[in-house]
XYZ file of C-alpha atoms in Angstrom:
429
model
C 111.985 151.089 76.582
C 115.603 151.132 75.218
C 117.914 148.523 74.896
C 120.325 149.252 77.539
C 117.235 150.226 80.087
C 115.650 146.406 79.179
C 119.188 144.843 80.117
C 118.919 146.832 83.453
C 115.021 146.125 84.115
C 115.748 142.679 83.320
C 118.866 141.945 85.538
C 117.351 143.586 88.525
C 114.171 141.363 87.916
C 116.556 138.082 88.495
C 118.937 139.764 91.039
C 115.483 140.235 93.610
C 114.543 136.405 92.662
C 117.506 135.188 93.286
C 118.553 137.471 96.591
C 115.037 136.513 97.707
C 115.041 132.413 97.060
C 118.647 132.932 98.955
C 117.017 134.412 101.799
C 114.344 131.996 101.664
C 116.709 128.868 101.750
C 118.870 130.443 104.517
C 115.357 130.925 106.675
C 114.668 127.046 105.936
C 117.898 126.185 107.167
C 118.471 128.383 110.239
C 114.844 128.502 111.583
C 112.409 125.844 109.776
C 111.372 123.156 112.641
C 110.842 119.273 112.046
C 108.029 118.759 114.905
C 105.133 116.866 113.803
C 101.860 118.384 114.978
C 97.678 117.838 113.702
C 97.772 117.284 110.143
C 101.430 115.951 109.564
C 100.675 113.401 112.506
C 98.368 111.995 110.068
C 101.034 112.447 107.165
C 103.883 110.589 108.973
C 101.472 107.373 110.053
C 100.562 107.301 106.344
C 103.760 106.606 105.071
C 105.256 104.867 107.832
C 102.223 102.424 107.285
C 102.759 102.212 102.984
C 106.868 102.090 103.824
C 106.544 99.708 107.533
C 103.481 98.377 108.050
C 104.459 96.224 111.230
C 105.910 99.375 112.701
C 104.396 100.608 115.491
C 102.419 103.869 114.927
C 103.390 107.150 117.183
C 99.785 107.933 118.341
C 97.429 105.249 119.552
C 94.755 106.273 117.470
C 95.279 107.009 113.267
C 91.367 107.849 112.965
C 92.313 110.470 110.813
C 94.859 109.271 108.769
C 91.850 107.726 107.137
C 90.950 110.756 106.043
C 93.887 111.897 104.120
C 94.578 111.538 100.333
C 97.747 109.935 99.958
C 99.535 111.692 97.350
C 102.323 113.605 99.581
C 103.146 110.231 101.488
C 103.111 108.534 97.878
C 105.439 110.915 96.642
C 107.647 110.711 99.879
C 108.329 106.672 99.428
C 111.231 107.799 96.776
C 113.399 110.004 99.894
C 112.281 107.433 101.933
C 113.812 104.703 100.112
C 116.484 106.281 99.256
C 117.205 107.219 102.865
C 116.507 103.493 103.841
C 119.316 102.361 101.717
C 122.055 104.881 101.325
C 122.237 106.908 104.884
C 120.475 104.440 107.421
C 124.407 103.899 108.681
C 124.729 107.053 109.705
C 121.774 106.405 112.588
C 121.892 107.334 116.186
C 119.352 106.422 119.081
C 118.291 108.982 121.220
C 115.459 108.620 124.042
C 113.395 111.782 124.457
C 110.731 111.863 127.296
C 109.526 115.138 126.368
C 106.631 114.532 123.548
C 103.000 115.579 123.205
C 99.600 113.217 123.877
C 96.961 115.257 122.331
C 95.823 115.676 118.780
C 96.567 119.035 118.515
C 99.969 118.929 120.684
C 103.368 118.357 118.478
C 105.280 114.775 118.758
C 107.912 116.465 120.314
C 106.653 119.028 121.669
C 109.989 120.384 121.775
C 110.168 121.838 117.993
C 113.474 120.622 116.255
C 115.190 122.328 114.445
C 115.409 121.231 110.958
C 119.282 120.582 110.694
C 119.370 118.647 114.196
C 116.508 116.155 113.521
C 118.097 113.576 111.124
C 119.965 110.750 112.037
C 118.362 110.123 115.229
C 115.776 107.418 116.099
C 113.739 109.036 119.075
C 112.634 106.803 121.579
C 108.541 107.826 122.901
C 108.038 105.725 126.194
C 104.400 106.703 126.384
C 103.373 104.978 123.516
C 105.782 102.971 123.315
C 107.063 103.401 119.698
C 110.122 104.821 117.591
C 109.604 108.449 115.599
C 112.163 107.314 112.886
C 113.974 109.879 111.206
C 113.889 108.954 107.871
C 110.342 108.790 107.595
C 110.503 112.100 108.967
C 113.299 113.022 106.439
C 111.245 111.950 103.471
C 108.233 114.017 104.388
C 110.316 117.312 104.533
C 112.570 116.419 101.598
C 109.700 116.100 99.529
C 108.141 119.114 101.361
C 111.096 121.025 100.618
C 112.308 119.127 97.132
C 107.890 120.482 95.561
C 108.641 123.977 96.830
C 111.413 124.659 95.359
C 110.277 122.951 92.193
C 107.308 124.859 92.497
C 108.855 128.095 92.225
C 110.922 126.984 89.342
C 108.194 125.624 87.287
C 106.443 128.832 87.889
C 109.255 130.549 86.283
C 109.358 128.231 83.396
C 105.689 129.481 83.013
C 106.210 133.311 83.298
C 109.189 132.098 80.868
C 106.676 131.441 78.291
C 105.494 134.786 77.817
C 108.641 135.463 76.074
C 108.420 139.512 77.153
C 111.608 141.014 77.621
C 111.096 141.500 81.546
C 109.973 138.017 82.841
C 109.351 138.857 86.622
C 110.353 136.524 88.214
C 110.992 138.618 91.140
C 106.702 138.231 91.850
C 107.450 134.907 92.641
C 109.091 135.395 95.376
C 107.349 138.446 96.325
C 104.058 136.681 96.419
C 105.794 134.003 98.579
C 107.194 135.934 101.243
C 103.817 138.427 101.459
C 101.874 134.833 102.052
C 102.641 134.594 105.861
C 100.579 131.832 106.295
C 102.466 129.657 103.332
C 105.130 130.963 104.501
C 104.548 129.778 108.174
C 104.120 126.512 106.753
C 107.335 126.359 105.135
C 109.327 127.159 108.396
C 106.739 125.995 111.205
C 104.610 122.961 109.614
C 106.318 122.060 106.576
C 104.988 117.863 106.546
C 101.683 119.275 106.053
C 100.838 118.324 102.476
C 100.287 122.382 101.425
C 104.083 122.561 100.015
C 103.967 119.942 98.055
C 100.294 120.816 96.810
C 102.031 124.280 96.073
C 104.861 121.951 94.129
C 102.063 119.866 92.281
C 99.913 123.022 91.278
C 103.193 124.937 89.969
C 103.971 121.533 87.513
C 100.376 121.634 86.477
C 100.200 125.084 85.435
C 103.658 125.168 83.594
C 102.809 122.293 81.101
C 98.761 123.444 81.016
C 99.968 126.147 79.345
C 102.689 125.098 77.258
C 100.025 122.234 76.034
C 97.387 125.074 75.318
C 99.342 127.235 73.371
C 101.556 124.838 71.512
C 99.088 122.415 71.214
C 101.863 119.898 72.605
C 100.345 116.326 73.410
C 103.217 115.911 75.560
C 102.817 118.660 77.654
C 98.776 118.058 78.284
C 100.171 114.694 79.473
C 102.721 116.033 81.834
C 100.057 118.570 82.681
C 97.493 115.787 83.526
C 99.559 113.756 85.391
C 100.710 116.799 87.864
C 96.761 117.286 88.069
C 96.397 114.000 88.970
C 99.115 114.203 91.680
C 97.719 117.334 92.844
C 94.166 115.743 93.075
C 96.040 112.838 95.398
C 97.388 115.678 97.757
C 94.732 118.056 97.407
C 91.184 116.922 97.296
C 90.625 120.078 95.372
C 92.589 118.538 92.487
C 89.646 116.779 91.321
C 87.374 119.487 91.550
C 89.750 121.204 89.604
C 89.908 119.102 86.721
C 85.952 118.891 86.388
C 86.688 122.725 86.242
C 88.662 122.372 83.470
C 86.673 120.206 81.601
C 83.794 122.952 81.733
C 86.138 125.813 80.526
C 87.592 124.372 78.367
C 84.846 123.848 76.111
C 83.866 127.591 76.066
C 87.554 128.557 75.277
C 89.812 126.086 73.780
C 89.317 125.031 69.917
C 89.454 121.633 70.536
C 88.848 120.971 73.881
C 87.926 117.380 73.723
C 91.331 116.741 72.165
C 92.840 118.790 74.723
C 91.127 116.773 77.768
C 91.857 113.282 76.481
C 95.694 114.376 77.153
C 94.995 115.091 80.755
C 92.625 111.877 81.355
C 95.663 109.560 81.462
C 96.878 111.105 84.075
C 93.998 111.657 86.160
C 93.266 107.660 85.570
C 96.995 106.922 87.080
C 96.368 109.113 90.580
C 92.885 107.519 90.412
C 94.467 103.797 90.007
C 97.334 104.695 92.878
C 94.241 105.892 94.961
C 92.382 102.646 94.532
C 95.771 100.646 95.124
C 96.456 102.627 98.415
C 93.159 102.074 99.804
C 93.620 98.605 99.243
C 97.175 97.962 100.618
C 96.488 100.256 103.946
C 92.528 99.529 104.188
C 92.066 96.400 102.694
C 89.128 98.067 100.439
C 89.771 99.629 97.344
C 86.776 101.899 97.556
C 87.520 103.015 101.091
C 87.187 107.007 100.244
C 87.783 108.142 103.827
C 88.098 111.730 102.530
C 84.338 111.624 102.203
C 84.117 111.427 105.866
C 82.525 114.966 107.608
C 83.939 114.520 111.258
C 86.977 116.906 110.393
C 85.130 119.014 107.901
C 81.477 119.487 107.105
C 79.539 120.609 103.880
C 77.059 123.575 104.103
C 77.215 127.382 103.743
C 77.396 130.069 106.699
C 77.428 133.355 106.121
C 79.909 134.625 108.600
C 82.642 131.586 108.080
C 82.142 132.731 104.381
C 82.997 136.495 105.510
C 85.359 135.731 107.812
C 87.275 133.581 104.979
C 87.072 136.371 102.541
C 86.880 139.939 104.331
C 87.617 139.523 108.418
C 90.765 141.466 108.881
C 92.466 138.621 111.195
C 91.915 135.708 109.059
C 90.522 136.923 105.548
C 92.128 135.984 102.421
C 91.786 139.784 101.168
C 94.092 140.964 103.903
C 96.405 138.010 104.855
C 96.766 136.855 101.278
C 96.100 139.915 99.159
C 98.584 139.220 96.456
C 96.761 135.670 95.333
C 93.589 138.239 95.150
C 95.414 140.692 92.971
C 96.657 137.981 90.983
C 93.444 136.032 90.027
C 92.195 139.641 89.170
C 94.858 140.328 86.804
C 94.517 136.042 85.403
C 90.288 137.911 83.984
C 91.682 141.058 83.193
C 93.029 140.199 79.648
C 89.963 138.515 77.568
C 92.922 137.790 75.130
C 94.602 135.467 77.219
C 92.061 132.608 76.684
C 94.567 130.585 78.654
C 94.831 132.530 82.229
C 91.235 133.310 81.882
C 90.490 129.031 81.993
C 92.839 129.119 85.357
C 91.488 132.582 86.478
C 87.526 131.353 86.648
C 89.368 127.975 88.065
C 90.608 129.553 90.694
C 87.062 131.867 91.369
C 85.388 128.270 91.787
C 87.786 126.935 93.748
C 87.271 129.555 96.246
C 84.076 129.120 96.490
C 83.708 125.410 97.040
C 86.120 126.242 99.923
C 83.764 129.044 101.617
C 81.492 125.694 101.923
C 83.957 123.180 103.530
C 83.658 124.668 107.153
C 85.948 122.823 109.942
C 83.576 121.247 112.343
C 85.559 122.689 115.327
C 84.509 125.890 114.034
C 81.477 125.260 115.484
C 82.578 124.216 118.575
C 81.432 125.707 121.897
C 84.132 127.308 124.533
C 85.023 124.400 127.255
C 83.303 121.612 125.382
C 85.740 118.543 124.620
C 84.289 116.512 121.177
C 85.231 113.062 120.506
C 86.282 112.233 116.806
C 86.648 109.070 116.223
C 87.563 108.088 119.879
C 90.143 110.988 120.050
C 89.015 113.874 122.817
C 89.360 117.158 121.151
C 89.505 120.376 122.842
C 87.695 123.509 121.575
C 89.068 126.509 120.871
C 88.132 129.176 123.935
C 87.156 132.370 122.190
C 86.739 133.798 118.909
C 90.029 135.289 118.629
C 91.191 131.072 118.617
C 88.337 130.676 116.302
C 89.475 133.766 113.758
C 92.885 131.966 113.696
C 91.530 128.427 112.836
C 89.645 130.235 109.864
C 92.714 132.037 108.947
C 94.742 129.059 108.800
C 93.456 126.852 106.902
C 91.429 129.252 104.329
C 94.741 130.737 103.370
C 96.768 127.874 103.598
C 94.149 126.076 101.276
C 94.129 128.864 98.635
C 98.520 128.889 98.466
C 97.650 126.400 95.895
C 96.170 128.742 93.937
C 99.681 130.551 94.289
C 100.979 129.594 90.527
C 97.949 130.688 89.194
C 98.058 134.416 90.364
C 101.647 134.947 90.156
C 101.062 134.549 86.255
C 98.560 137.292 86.775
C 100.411 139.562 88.497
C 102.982 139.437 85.736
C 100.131 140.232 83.318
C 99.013 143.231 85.576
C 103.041 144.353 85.878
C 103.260 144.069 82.494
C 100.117 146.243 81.492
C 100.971 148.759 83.604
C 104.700 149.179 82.596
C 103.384 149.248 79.053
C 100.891 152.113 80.477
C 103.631 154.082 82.069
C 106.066 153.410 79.179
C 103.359 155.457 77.126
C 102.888 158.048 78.985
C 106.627 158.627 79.107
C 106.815 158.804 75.344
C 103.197 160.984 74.825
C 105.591 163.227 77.233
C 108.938 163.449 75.574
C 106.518 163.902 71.989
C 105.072 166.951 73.810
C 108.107 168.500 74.833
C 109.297 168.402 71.307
C-alpha cells in the first residue's frame, strides 16, 4: 500500500468513526427516553438509598434491589453529588398522575424524553413519593459519561497496534449492528449494561498496555476497571478467575502480572462489603446469590435459543461480537487477544447456564417474587424475546473484546488482498 493510498485509507477510517459517534450522539439526544422500567427500578432505589436514605422509595417493594451489585449506583454518587450541589436551583415541581404499578411497567409509563426529564421533581400520588431528577440524572450521566468512554478507550486499544490503518470505524460499526445494545442506549439506558460496556472497554485498554509493556501501572488501572466491572457485572469476577487461569499458560510471568490486578479487585471487593453494610446492615449480605430472578442449571433449548434461534440468538442478533471473538483465536501470535478471546468463550458459556426463572414460566400463571406478583409472558414469541434480551445484552460486554478482533481479521485480510494485488501487477510485468 502506498503512501498517499495509507493517508486516504486512514482518513476515511476516522471520517466513518467520527460521522458515526455524531449520529450516535444526535440519536441520544433526539430519541433516547429517561423512563425507569424492571432493572433500572432497582438501579434508581439503590442509589437513592446510598445518596437519601430517609427518602421515600418509588415502589413499595425493593425485593430486588437486593439483588443488584452496586457498582453503577456507586459510580453514579459523583453526578449525583455534583447535581445536588451545583444545579439543584434550577428545580421545578411537577405532579404527574400517569405512572406504572407493576414490576415490569415503567415509572412513568409515559417514556420521557431524555432532554425534557431534568429539572423536574415528579410528584407519584400512588405511592406517595418523589421520582427526583437528579438521581435520575446521575444514573444516565454515568450511563451516558461509560459509553462514550467506552468507545474511546477502545480506540486507545486498537491505538496500540500501531498499524497504519487503526479502524476505528469497527467501533462504531459493531455498535450500531448490536440492536439490542443499542436499544439500551436509547430505550433503557439506567440499566447497568452501558456502563458495564464503559468498565469492560477501561479494562481491556490498560490489560493490554500492562501485557505488552509490562507496565505495573497499567495492570493496576487494568485491575481496578476489573474490579469496577465485577461491581456492575457479576461476570466481572468470573472474569478475573479467568484470567488468572490464562494467564499462567500464556504470560511469562503471570504471577507478577496478577498481583497488579489484585489491588484492585480487593478495592471493589472492600466497596462491596461497605455497601452491604451501609444499605443492609450486614457486610456479607451477597443478595446476588439469590436464584428467584435467575436460576443455575443447563437446558438444552435456552442454550440453543441463546446461541442459534433466529429471533433471539447471539449468532444472528449479535453476529459481529461472534466474528470478533473468532478473529481475538485466530492469531496464536497474539498471546494477548488469545487470553481475552478464550475469556470471552467462557464467559459465554457460564451465561448459557444462568436461565431467567420466568423463562420457565407457564402462559396465565402470576409468580410471586419476593411478595411482588409477576406476570408471565403469554407465548413463546414473549419468551424468544426475554431470551434475546438479556443474552445479548449480557454479552455487549464482551463488545471491547471483539472489536479488537475484528481489527485483527480487517487487518489480515487487507494484508491478503494487498498481496494478491502485487502477485498481480508482478505478473503483468
Amino acid at each position: 500500500m502506498g503512501i498517499q493510498e495509507s493517508r486516504f485509507w486512514r482518513f476515511a477510517d476516522f471520517a466513518i468513526f467520527a460521522g458515526l459517534l455524531i449520529a450516535l450522539a444526535f440519536t441520544i439526544f433526539s430519541q433516547a427516553v429517561a423512563n425507569l422500567q424492571a432493572d433500572s427500578i432497582d438501579y434508581y432505589s439503590m442509589l437513592q438509598k446510598l445518596a437519601e436514605p430517609e427518602a421515600k422509595p418509588i415502589v413499595s417493594s425493593l425485593h430486588f434491589m437486593q439483588q443488584r451489585l452496586p457498582g453503577y449506583p456507586i459510580a453514579a454518587l459523583i453526578p449525583y453529588y455534583f447535581a445536588s450541589f451545583f444545579m439543584e436551583p434550577l428545580v421545578q415541581a411537577e405532579e404527574l398522575t400517569d405512572f406504572g404499578q407493576g414490576f415490569q411497567t415503567a415509572i412513568p409509563s409515559r417514556p420521557f424524553p431524555l432532554r425534557e426529564v431534568f429539572f423536574k421533581n415528579i410528584l407519584l400520588p400512588l405511592s406517595d413519593a418523589v421520582l427526583e431528577w437528579k438521581v435520575l440524572f446521575a444514573l444516565l450521566f454515568t450511563s451516558y459519561a461509560m459509553l462514550f468512554a467506552g468507545i474511546f478507550y477502545t480506540l486507545k486499544a486498537l491505538l496500540l497496534e500501531k498499524t497504519k490503518i487503526a479502524w476505528a470505524s469497527l467501533i462504531m460499526v459493531a455498535v450500531f449492528a448490536s440492536s439490542v445494545f443499542l436499544q439500551n442506549i436509547i430505550l433503557t439506558p439506567a440499566y447497568a449494561t452501558l456502563a458495564a460496556f464503559g468498565f469492560s472497554a477501561v479494562f481491556c485498554y490498560f490489560f493490554i498496555k500492562g501485557f505488552l509493556e509490562k507496565s505495573q501501572k497499567a495492570g493496576i488501572l487494568a485491575g481496578i476497571a476489573l474490579g469496577f466491572l465485577a461491581l456492575a457485572r457479576p461476570e466481572g469476577f468470573l472474569l478475573f478467575a479467568l484470567l488468572a487461569f490464562f494467564l499462567l499458560f500464556y504470560a511469562k510471568k503471570p504471577l507478577g502480572f496478577l498481583k497488579t490486578l489484585l489491588p484492585g479487585i480487593a478495592l471493589a471487593f472492600g466497596l462491596l462489603l461497605a455497601y452491604n453494610f451501609l444499605v443492609f446492615g450486614n457486610a456479607l449480605h451477597f443478595g446476588f446469590l439469590a436464584s428467584d430472578i435467575n436460576t443455575f442449571g443447563f437446558d438444552a433449548g435456552f442454550a440453543f435459543k441463546s446461541l442459534f434461534h433466529p429471533e433471539s440468538g447471539i449468532l444472528f442478533w449479535s453476529p459481529l461480537i461472534v466474528i470478533g471473538i473468532i478473529g481475538l483465536l485466530a492469531f496464536p501470535e497474539k498471546k494477548h487477544l488469545r487470553i481475552l478471546g478464550f475469556c470471552s468463550l467462557a464467559l459465554i458459556l457460564f451465561l448459557l447456564f444462568r436461565i431467567p426463572i420466568m423463562y420457565y414460566c407457564t402462559e396465565n400463571t402470576v409468580l410471586s417474587m419476593g411478595g411482588v406478583p409477576v406476570s408471565c409472558f403469554a407465548g413463546e414469541a414473549q419468551k424468544l424475546s426475554l431470551v434475546r434480551s438479556d443474552i445479548n445484552r449480557y454479552v455487549s460486554v464482551l463488545l471491547p473484546f471483539a472489536i479488537l478482533g475484528l481489527a485483527e481479521l480487517a487487518r489480515h485480510a487487507s494484508k491478503l488482498l494487498a498481496g494478491k494485488n502485487q502477485l498481480k501487477k508482478q505478473k503483468k510485468r
